[in-house]
Short mmCIF file of C-alpha atoms in Angstrom, two decimals:
data_model
loop_
_atom_site.label_atom_id
_atom_site.label_comp_id
_atom_site.label_asym_id
_atom_site.label_seq_id
_atom_site.Cartn_x
_atom_site.Cartn_y
_atom_site.Cartn_z
CA MET A 34 -0.06 -0.24 -0.32
CA VAL A 35 1.63 3.33 -1.05
CA ARG A 36 0.36 6.11 1.54
CA ASN A 37 0.44 9.60 -0.17
CA THR A 38 0.65 12.22 2.66
CA VAL A 39 1.15 16.16 2.08
CA SER A 40 3.27 17.54 4.21
CA SER A 41 2.71 20.60 6.73
CA LEU A 42 5.63 22.17 6.64
CA PRO A 43 6.34 24.76 4.18
CA LEU A 44 8.99 23.53 1.14
CA SER A 45 11.77 26.06 2.30
CA LEU A 46 11.69 24.04 5.42
CA ALA A 47 13.20 20.44 5.32
CA PRO A 48 12.44 18.14 8.42
CA ARG A 49 15.44 17.82 10.55
CA GLY A 50 14.50 13.72 10.95
CA LEU A 51 15.13 11.56 7.97
CA SER A 52 14.49 8.05 7.66
CA ARG A 53 17.10 5.47 6.64
CA VAL A 54 16.05 5.85 2.77
CA GLN A 55 15.53 9.73 3.11
CA ALA A 56 18.97 10.25 4.56
CA ALA A 57 21.02 7.96 2.05
CA GLU A 58 18.89 9.75 -0.67
CA TYR A 59 20.05 13.31 0.90
CA ILE A 60 23.74 12.45 0.82
CA GLY A 61 23.59 11.17 -2.56
CA VAL A 62 24.39 7.07 -2.13
CA GLY A 63 22.18 4.30 -2.21
CA VAL A 64 21.11 2.82 1.53
CA THR A 65 23.84 -0.24 0.99
CA LYS A 66 26.04 2.12 1.02
CA PHE A 67 24.75 4.68 3.32
CA ASP A 68 24.60 1.70 5.71
CA GLU A 69 28.41 0.88 5.35
CA MET A 70 29.42 4.31 6.28
CA VAL A 71 27.17 4.86 9.24
CA ASP A 72 28.93 1.28 10.27
CA ASP A 73 32.66 2.81 9.42
CA GLY A 74 31.71 5.65 11.55
CA ARG A 75 31.71 7.96 7.84
CA MET A 76 27.88 8.97 8.55
CA PRO A 77 25.96 9.48 12.09
CA ARG A 78 24.31 7.01 14.10
CA PRO A 79 20.77 7.49 13.97
CA LYS A 80 18.56 8.85 16.73
CA ARG A 81 15.48 6.39 18.28
CA ILE A 82 12.30 8.66 18.78
CA ASP A 83 10.20 6.13 20.41
CA GLY A 84 9.90 3.25 18.07
CA ARG A 85 11.07 5.24 15.08
CA ILE A 86 14.49 5.53 13.83
CA VAL A 87 15.41 9.18 12.25
CA TRP A 88 18.68 10.66 11.49
CA ASP A 89 19.26 13.99 12.16
CA ARG A 90 20.10 16.22 9.15
CA VAL A 91 22.35 18.61 10.33
CA LYS A 92 24.50 15.98 11.61
CA LEU A 93 24.27 14.41 8.32
CA ASP A 94 25.51 17.70 6.72
CA GLU A 95 28.36 18.05 9.49
CA ALA A 96 29.71 14.10 8.39
CA PHE A 97 29.49 14.96 4.75
CA ASP A 98 31.41 17.96 5.37
CA ALA A 99 34.19 16.26 6.95
CA LEU A 100 34.28 13.51 4.13
CA ASP A 101 38.02 13.51 2.57
CA TYR A 102 37.88 14.49 -1.14
CA GLU A 103 41.58 12.90 -1.89
CA ALA A 104 39.87 9.96 -0.18
CA THR A 105 37.32 9.24 -2.57
CA PRO A 106 38.76 6.23 -5.01
CA LYS A 107 39.18 7.33 -8.72
CA ASN A 108 36.54 5.66 -10.69
CA GLU A 109 38.39 4.32 -13.97
CA TRP A 110 35.69 5.42 -16.34
CA ASP A 111 36.80 8.92 -15.69
CA ASP A 112 39.90 8.26 -17.76
CA LEU A 113 38.02 7.36 -20.97
#
């Protein structure tokens, strides 16, 4: 079942808490890569709000800013 929900937040106000899928999309990676980055400490651990697990958007921004540009593996396709 697909639920279409309309946010009551103004479009200019991004939500602070993001689901796992939203958090992965927010930083531009797939869920599997995001999980790997959380496990190895490159991305923050989530917060638990009762039964819900959410990632703090501000903490995601901080972790993303801290990623090392030089540590990014070279893409072999860039040379083609």
